[in-house]
CSV table of C-alpha atoms in Angstrom, one decimal:
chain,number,residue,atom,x,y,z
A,49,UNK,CA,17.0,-53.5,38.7
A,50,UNK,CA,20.6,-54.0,39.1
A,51,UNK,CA,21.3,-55.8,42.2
A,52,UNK,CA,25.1,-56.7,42.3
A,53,UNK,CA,28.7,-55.4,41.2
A,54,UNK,CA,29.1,-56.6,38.5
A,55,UNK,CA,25.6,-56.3,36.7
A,56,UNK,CA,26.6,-52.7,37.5
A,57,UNK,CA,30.0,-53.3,35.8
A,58,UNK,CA,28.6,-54.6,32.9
A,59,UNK,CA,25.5,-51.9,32.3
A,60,UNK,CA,27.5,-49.1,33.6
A,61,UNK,CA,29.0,-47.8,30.1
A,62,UNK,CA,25.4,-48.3,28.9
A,63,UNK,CA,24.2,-45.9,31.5
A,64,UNK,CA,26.7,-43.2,30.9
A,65,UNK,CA,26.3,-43.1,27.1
A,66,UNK,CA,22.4,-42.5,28.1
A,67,UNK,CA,22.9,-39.9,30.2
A,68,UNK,CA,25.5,-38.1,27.9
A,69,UNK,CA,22.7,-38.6,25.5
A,70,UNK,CA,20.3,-37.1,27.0
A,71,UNK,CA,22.0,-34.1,28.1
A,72,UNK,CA,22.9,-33.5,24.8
A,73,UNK,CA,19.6,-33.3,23.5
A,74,UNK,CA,18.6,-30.9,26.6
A,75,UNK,CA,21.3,-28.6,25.3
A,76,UNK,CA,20.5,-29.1,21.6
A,77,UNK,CA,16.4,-28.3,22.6
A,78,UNK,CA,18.0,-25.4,24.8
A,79,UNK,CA,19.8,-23.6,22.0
A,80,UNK,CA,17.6,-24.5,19.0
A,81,UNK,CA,16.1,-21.6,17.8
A,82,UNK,CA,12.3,-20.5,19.1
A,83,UNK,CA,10.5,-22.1,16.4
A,84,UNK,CA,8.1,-19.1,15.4
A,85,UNK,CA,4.4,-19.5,14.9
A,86,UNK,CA,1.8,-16.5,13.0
A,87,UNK,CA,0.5,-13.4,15.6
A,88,UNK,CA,-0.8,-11.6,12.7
A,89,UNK,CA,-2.2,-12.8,9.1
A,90,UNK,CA,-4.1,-9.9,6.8
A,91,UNK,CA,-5.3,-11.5,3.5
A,92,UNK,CA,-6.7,-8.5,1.9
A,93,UNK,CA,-7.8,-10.5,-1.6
A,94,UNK,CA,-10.1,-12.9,1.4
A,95,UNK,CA,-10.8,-9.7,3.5
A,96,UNK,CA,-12.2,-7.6,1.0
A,97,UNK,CA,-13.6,-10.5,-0.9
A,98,UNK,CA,-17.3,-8.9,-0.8
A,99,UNK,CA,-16.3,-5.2,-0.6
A,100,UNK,CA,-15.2,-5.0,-4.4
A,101,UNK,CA,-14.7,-1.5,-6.0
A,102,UNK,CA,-15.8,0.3,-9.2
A,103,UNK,CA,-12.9,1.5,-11.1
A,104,UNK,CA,-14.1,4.3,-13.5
A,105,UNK,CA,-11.1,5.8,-14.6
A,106,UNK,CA,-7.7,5.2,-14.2
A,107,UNK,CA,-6.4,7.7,-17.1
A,108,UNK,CA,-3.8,5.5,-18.5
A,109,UNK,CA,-3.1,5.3,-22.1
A,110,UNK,CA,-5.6,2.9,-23.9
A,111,UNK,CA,-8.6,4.6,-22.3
A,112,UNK,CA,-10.4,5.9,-24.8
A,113,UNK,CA,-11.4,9.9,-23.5
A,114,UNK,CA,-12.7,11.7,-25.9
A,115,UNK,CA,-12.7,16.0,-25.9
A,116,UNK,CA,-9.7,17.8,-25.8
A,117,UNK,CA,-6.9,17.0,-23.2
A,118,UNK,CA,-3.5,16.2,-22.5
A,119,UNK,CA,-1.9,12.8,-21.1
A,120,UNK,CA,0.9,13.7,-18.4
A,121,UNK,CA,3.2,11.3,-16.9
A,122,UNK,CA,4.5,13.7,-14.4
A,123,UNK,CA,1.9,14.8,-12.0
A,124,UNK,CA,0.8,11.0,-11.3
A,125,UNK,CA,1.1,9.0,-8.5
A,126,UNK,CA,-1.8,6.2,-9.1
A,127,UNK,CA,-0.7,5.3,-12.6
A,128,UNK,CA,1.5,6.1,-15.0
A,129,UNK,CA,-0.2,9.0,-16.6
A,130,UNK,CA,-3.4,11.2,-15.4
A,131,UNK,CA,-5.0,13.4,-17.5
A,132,UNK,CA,-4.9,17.7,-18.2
A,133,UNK,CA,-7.9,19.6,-18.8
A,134,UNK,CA,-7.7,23.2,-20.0
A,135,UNK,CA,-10.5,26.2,-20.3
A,136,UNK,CA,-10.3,29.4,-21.0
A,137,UNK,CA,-12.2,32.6,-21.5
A,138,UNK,CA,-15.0,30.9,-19.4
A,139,UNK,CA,-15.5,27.7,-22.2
A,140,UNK,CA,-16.5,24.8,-21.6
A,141,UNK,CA,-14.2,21.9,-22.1
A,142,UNK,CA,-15.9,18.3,-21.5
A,143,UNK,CA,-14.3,15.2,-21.9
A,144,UNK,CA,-16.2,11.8,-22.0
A,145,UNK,CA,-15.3,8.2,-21.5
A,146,UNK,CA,-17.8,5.4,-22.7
A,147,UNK,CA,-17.5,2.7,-20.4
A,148,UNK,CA,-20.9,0.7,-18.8
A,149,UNK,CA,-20.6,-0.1,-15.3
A,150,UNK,CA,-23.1,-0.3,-12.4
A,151,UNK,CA,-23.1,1.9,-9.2
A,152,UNK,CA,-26.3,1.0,-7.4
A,153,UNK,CA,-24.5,-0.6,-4.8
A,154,UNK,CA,-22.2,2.3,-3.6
A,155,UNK,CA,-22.8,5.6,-1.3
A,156,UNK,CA,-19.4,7.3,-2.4
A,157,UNK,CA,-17.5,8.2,-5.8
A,158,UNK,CA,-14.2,9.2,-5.2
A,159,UNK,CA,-11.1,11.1,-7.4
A,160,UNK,CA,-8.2,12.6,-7.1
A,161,UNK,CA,-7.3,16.2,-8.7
A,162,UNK,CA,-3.7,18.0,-8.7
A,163,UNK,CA,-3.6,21.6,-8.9
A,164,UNK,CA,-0.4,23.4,-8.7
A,165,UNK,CA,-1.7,26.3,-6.5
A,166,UNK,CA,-4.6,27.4,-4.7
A,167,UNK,CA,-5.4,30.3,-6.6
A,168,UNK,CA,-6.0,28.4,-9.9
A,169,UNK,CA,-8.8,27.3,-8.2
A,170,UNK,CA,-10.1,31.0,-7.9
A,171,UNK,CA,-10.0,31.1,-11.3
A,172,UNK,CA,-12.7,27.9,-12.0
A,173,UNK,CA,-16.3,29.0,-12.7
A,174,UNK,CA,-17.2,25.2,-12.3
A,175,UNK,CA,-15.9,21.7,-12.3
A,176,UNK,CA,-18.2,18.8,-12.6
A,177,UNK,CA,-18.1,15.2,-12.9
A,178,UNK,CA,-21.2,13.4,-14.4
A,179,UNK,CA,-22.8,10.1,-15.7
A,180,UNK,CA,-24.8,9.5,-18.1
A,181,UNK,CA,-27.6,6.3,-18.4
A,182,UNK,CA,-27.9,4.2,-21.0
A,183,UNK,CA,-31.6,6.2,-21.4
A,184,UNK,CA,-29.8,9.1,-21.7
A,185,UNK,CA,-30.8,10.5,-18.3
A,186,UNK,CA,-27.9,12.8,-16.7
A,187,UNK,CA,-26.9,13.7,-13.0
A,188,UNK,CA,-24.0,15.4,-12.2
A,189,UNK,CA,-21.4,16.5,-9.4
A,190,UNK,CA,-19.9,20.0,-8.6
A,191,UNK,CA,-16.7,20.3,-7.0
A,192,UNK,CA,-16.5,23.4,-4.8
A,193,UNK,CA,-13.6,23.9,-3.2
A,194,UNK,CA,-9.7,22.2,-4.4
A,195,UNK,CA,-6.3,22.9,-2.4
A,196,UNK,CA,-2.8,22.6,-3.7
A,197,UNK,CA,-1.4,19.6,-4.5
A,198,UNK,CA,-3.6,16.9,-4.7
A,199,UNK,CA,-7.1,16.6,-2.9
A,200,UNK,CA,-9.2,13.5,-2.7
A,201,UNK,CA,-13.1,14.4,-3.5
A,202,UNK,CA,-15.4,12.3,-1.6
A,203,UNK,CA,-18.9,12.9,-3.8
A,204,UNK,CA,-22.2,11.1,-2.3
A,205,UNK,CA,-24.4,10.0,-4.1
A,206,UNK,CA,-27.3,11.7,-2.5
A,207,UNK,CA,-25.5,15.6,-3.5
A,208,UNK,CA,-25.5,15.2,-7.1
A,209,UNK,CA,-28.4,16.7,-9.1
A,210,UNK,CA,-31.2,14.5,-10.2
A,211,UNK,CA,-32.2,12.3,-7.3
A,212,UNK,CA,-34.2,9.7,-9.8
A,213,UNK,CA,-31.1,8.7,-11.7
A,214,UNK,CA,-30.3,5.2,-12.2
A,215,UNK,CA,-27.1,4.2,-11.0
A,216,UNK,CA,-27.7,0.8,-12.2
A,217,UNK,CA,-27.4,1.3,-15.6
A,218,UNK,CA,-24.5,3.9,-16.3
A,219,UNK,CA,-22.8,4.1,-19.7
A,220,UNK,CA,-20.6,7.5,-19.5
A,221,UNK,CA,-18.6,9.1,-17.7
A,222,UNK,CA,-17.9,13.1,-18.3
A,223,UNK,CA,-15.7,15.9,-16.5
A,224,UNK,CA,-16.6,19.3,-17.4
A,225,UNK,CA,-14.5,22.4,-16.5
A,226,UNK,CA,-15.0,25.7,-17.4
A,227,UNK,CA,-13.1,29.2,-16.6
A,228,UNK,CA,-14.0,32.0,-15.5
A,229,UNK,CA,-14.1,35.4,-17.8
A,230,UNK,CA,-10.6,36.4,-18.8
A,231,UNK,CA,-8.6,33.5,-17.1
A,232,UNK,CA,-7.1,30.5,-18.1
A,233,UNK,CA,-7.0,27.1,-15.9
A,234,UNK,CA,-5.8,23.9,-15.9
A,235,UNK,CA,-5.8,20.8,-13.4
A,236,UNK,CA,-5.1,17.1,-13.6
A,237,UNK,CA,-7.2,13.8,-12.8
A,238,UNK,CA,-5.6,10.8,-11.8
A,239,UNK,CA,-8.3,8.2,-10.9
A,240,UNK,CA,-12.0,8.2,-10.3
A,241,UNK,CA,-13.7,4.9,-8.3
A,242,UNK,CA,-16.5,3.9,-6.4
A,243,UNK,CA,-15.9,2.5,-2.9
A,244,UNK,CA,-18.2,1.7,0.4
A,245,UNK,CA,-17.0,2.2,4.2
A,246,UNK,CA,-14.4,0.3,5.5
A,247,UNK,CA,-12.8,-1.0,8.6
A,248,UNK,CA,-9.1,0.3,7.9
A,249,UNK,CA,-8.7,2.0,10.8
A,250,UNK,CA,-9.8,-1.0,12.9
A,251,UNK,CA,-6.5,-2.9,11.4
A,252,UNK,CA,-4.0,0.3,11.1
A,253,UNK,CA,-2.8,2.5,14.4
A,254,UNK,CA,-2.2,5.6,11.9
A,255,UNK,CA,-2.3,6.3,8.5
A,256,UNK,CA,-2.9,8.9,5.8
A,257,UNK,CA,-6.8,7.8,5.0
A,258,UNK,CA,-6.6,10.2,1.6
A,259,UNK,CA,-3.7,7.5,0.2
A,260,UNK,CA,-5.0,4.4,1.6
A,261,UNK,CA,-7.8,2.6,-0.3
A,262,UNK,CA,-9.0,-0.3,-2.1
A,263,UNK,CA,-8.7,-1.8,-6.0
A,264,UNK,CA,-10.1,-4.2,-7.4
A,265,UNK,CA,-8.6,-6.0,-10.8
A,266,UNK,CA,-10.4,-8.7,-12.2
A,267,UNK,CA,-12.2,-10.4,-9.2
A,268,UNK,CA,-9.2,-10.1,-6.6
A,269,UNK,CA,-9.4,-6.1,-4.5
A,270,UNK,CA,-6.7,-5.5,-2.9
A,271,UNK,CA,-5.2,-2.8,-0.1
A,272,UNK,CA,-4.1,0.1,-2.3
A,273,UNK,CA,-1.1,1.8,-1.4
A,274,UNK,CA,-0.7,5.3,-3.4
A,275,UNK,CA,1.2,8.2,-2.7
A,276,UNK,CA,2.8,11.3,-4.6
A,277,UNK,CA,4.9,11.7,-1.5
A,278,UNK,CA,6.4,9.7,1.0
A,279,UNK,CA,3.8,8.1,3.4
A,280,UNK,CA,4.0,6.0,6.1
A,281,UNK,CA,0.8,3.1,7.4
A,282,UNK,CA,1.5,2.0,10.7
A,283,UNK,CA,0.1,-1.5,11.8
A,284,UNK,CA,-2.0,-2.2,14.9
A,285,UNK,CA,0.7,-4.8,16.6
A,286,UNK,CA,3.1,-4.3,18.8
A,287,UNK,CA,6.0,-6.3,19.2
A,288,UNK,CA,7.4,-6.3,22.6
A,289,UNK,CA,10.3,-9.2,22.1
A,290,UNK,CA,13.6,-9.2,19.8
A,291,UNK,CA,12.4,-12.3,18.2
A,292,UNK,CA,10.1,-12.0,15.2
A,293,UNK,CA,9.6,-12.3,11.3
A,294,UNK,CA,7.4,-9.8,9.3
A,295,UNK,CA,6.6,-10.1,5.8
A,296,UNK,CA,4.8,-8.1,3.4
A,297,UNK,CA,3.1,-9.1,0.0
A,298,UNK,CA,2.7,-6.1,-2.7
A,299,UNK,CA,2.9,-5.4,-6.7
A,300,UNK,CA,4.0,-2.3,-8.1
A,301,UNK,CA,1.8,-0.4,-9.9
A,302,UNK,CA,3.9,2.9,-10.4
A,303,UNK,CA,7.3,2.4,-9.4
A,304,UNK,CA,8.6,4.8,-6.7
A,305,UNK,CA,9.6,3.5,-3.1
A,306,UNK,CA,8.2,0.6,-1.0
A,307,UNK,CA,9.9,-0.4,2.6
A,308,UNK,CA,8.3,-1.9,6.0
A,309,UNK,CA,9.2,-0.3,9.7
A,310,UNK,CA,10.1,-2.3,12.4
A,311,UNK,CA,9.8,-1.4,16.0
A,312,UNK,CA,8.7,1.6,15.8
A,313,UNK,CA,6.9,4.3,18.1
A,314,UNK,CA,3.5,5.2,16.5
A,315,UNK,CA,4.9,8.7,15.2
A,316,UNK,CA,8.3,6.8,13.8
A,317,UNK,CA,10.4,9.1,15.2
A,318,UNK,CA,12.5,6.3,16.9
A,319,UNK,CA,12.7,3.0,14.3
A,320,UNK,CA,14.3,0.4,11.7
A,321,UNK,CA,13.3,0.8,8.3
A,322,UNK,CA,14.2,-1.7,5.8
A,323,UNK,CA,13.5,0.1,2.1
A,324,UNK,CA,13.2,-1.1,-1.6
A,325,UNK,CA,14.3,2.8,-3.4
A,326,UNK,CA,16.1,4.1,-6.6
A,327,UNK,CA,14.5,4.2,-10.3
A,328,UNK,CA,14.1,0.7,-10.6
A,329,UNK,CA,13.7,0.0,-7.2
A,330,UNK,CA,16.3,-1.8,-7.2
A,331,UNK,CA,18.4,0.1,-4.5
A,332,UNK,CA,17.9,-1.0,-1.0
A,333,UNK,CA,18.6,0.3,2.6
A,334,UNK,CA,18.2,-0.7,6.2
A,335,UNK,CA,18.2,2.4,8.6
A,336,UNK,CA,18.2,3.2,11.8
A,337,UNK,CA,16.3,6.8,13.0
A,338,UNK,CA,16.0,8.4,16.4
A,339,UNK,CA,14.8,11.9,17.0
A,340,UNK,CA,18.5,13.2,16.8
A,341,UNK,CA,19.7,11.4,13.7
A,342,UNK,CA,18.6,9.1,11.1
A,343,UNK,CA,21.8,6.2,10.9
A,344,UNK,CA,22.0,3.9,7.7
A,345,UNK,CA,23.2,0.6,8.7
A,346,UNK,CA,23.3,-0.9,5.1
A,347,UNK,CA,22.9,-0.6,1.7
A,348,UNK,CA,23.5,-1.9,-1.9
A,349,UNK,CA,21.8,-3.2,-4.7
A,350,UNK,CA,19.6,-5.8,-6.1
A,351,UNK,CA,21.8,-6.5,-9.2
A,352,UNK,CA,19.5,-9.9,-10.2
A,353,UNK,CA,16.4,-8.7,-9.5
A,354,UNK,CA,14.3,-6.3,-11.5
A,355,UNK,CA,10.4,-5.0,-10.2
A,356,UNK,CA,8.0,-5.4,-12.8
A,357,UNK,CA,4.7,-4.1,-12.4
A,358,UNK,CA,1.9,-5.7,-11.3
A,359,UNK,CA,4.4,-9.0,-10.2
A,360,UNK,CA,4.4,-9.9,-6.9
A,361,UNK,CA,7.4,-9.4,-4.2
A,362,UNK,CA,7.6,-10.7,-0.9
A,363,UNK,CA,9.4,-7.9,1.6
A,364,UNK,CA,10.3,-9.5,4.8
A,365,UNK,CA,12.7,-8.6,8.0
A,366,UNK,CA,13.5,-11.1,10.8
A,367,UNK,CA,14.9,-9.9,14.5
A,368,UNK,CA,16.6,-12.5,16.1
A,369,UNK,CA,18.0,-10.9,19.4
A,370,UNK,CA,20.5,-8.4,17.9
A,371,UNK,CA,20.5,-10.1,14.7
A,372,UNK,CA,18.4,-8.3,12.2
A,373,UNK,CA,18.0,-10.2,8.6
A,374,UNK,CA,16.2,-8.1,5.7
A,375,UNK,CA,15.6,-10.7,2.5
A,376,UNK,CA,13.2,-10.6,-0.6
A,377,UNK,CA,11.4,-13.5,-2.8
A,378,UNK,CA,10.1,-13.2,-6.0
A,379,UNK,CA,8.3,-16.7,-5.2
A,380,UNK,CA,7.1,-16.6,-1.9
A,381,UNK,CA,9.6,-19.7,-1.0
A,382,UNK,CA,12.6,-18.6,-2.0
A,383,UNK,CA,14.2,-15.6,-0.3
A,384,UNK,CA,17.2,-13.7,-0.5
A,385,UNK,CA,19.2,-13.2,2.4
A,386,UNK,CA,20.5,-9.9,1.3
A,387,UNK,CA,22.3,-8.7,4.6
A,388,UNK,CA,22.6,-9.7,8.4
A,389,UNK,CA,23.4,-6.6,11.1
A,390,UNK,CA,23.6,-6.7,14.6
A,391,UNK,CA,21.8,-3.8,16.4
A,392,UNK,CA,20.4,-3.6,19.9
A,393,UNK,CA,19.0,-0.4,19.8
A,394,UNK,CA,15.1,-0.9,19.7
A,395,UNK,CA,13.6,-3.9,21.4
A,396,UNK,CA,9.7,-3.4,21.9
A,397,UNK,CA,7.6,-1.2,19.0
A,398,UNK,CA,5.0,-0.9,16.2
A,399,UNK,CA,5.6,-2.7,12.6
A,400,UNK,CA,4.3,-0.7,9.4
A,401,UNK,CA,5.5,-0.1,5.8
A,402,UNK,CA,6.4,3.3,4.0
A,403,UNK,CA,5.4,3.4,0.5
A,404,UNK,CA,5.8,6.6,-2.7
A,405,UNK,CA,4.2,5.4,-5.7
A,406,UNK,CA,1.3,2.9,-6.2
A,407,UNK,CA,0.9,-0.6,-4.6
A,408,UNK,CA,-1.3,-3.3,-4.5
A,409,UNK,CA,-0.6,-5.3,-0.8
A,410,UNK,CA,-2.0,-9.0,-1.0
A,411,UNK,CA,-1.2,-10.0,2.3
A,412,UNK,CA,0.6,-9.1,5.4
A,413,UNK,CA,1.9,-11.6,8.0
A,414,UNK,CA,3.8,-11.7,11.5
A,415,UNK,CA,5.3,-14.3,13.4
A,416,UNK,CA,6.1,-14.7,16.7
C-alpha cells in the first residue's frame, strides 16, 4: 500500500506504464481475430470404413472384355472411357469380363447406361447383365425399361433368375444385348458396382442420389462425386455468421469442374460459388448469383498448378465479415491465397460443392 506523497511519486510512472499495458493488451484481445474452432468434420475414408463397395467394372482401358465392342471416351462421365455394344437383326452380342470377386454381402448391383434417345430403347428385344460362378452356375438380370441420357439401374439381388446362386463365389461378369427383328441398337456402359444402403441423406440437405455414391480403391471408399452434367450436393449446415472457413478434400478422377457453395439458400438460387473449371481445371472463378443475375466477382488462372488424377486438392473459402478469401493446397498445409474480395451480400446460408466429372471427396470440414 502506498501511504505517503512521495511513495506515490516514486511508484507513480510504474503504475501508468501498467495501466497503459494493460489496456493495450485489452485492445490487442479486442481486435485479434475470433480464433475459429471445427462445427463440422466428415471423414468419409473413417465413415465408410465398414461399408466398402464391389467395383465390377469400370470400362477403362486395361480391362480385359472380351466379345465385340467399342471403347468411347466421349459419352463418359465416371472414367475416362465406357464401353459400346451393338446388335442387330435381333443377334446376340455378349461381352464377358473374367474377374473373381464376392457379392454375398450386398442386396444391390448397380450401373449406369447412356442411350442417346428413348426410342432406341424400343428397338432392344433384351438387355441383361449376368454372373457366372466359379461352378459354372449362371443367374442373370433383365433390364426393362432405359430413358435418354443416362439411367442408373438399381438390380436386387432377389429379381434375378436363379434364386440358389452363389454370390460368394463369382468369377464373370457378362452383358448381353440383343435387337429386335430388322433394327439396329446401340448403348453405352460406364460402371457396374455393388453397394448397401446408406445414410447420405442424413448428412446432405439435397442432392442428385443417381450421381452421388460410394468407391472404394484399395482399402480406403470414399464419397463419389460423378456427373455427366453439372450437379450441385448441398450440405446439412447452416451458417448464420460472416465468419467461417470451409474446406473440401477431393481427387479427380475424370477431369471436368469441381467448386464449393457458400451461403446459399437450399435451391442455390441466391449464393457464392468459388469454382475450379477449364480443360485442365486450371481456370478458376468466384461468383456471385441471385435470382435476377449471376455476377462474377473474380477470375484467373492457376498458372503453377496442374490437377492430376487421383492427387489430392484441398478447396477451401474463408468469410471474414466482408472479406471473402478462396485459396487451394496441394499439401493440406500449404495454401494459396489466390484472391481476397469484399462482398456483403449474403450473410446467413447453406455450404455445398458443385461438381461435372468424377471425384473422390476424402474429407470435408467447417469451422466456426
Amino acid at each position: 500500500m502506498i501511504t505517503n506523497k512521495s511513495s506515490y511519486k516514486r511508484y507513480a510512472p510504474y503504475i501508468i506504464l501498467g495501466v497503459i499495458s494493460i489496456s493495450f493488451l485489452l485492445i490487442l484481445r479486442a481486435y485479434r481475430p475470433h480464433e475459429l474452432k471445427t462445427s463440422l468434420s466428415l471423414r468419409f475414408k473413417e465413415l465408410f470404413s465398414n461399408t466398402p463397395t464391389v467395383e465390377i467394372a469400370g470400362f477403362d482401358e486395361g480391362e480385359n472384355w472380351k466379345g465385340n465392342y467399342t471403347r468411347d471416351s466421349m459419352q463418359t462421365f465416371d472414367g475416362e472411357t465406357g464401353v459400346n455394344l451393338f446388335s442387330t437383326q435381333n443377334k446376340p452380342n455378349t461381352v464377358s469380363l473374367y474377374k473373381s470377386f464376392d457379392l454375398s454381402p450386398y442386396k444391390t448391383i448397380f450401373a449406369y447406361i447412356y442411350l442417346k434417345n428413348e426410342l432406341i430403347f424400343q428397338r432392344v428385344e433384351s438387355l441383361t447383365v449376368g454372373f457366372q460362378s466359379k461352378d459354372k452356375d449362371k443367374t442373370s438380370y433383365t433390364i426393362h425399361d432405359l430413358k435418354k441420357g443416362w439411367s442408373l439401374i438399381a438390380m436386387d439381388k432377389e429379381d434375378f433368375k436363379n434364386k440358389d446362386f452363389d454370390w460368394k463365389k463369382i468369377d464373370s461378369t457378362t452383358l448381353e444385348l440383343v435387337s429386335k427383328k430388322g433394327e439396329t441398337v446401340q448403348l453405352t456402359f460406364d460402371r457396374i458396382w455393388a453397394q448397401n444402403p446408406n445414410s447420405d441423406s442424413k448428412l446432405f440437405l439435397s442432392y442428385m442420389s443417381q450421381f452421388v455414391n460410394h468407391k472404394t480403391i484399395g482399402k480406403s471408399t470414399f464419397l463419389h462425386l460423378a456427373s455427366p452434367k453439372s450437379t450441385n450436393l448441398v450440405l446439412r449446415k447452416l451458417i448464420e455468421k460472416n465468419d467461417f472457413s470451409y474446406t473440401v478434400t477431393f481427387a479427380p478422377l475424370k477431369l471436368g469442374s469441381f467448386g464449393l457453395s457458400f451461403l446459399t439458400d437450399p435451391q442455390l438460387e441466391n449464393g457464392y460459388f468459388f469454382t475450379l473449371n477449364g480443360k485442365q481445371m486450371n481456370q478458376w472463378q468466384l461468383t456471385k448469383k441471385t435470382k435476377k443475375n449471376i455476377a462474377i466477382l473474380a477470375e484467373g488462372e492457376l498458372k503453377n498448378n496442374t490437377l492430376e488424377k487421383q492427387a489430392y486438392l484441398w478447396l477451401r473459402v474463408e468469410k471474414r465479415g466482408e472479406k471473402i478469401t478462396p485459396s487451394i493446397s496441394l499439401d493440406g498445409q500449404n495454401y494459396l491465397s489466390i484472391q481476397e474480395y469484399k462482398d456483403s451480400a449474403f450473410s446467413k446460408g447453406y455450404l455445398g460443392v458443385l461438381y461435372e466429372g468424377s471425384f473422390l471427396v476424402d474429407s470435408i470440414e467447417v469451422k466456426e
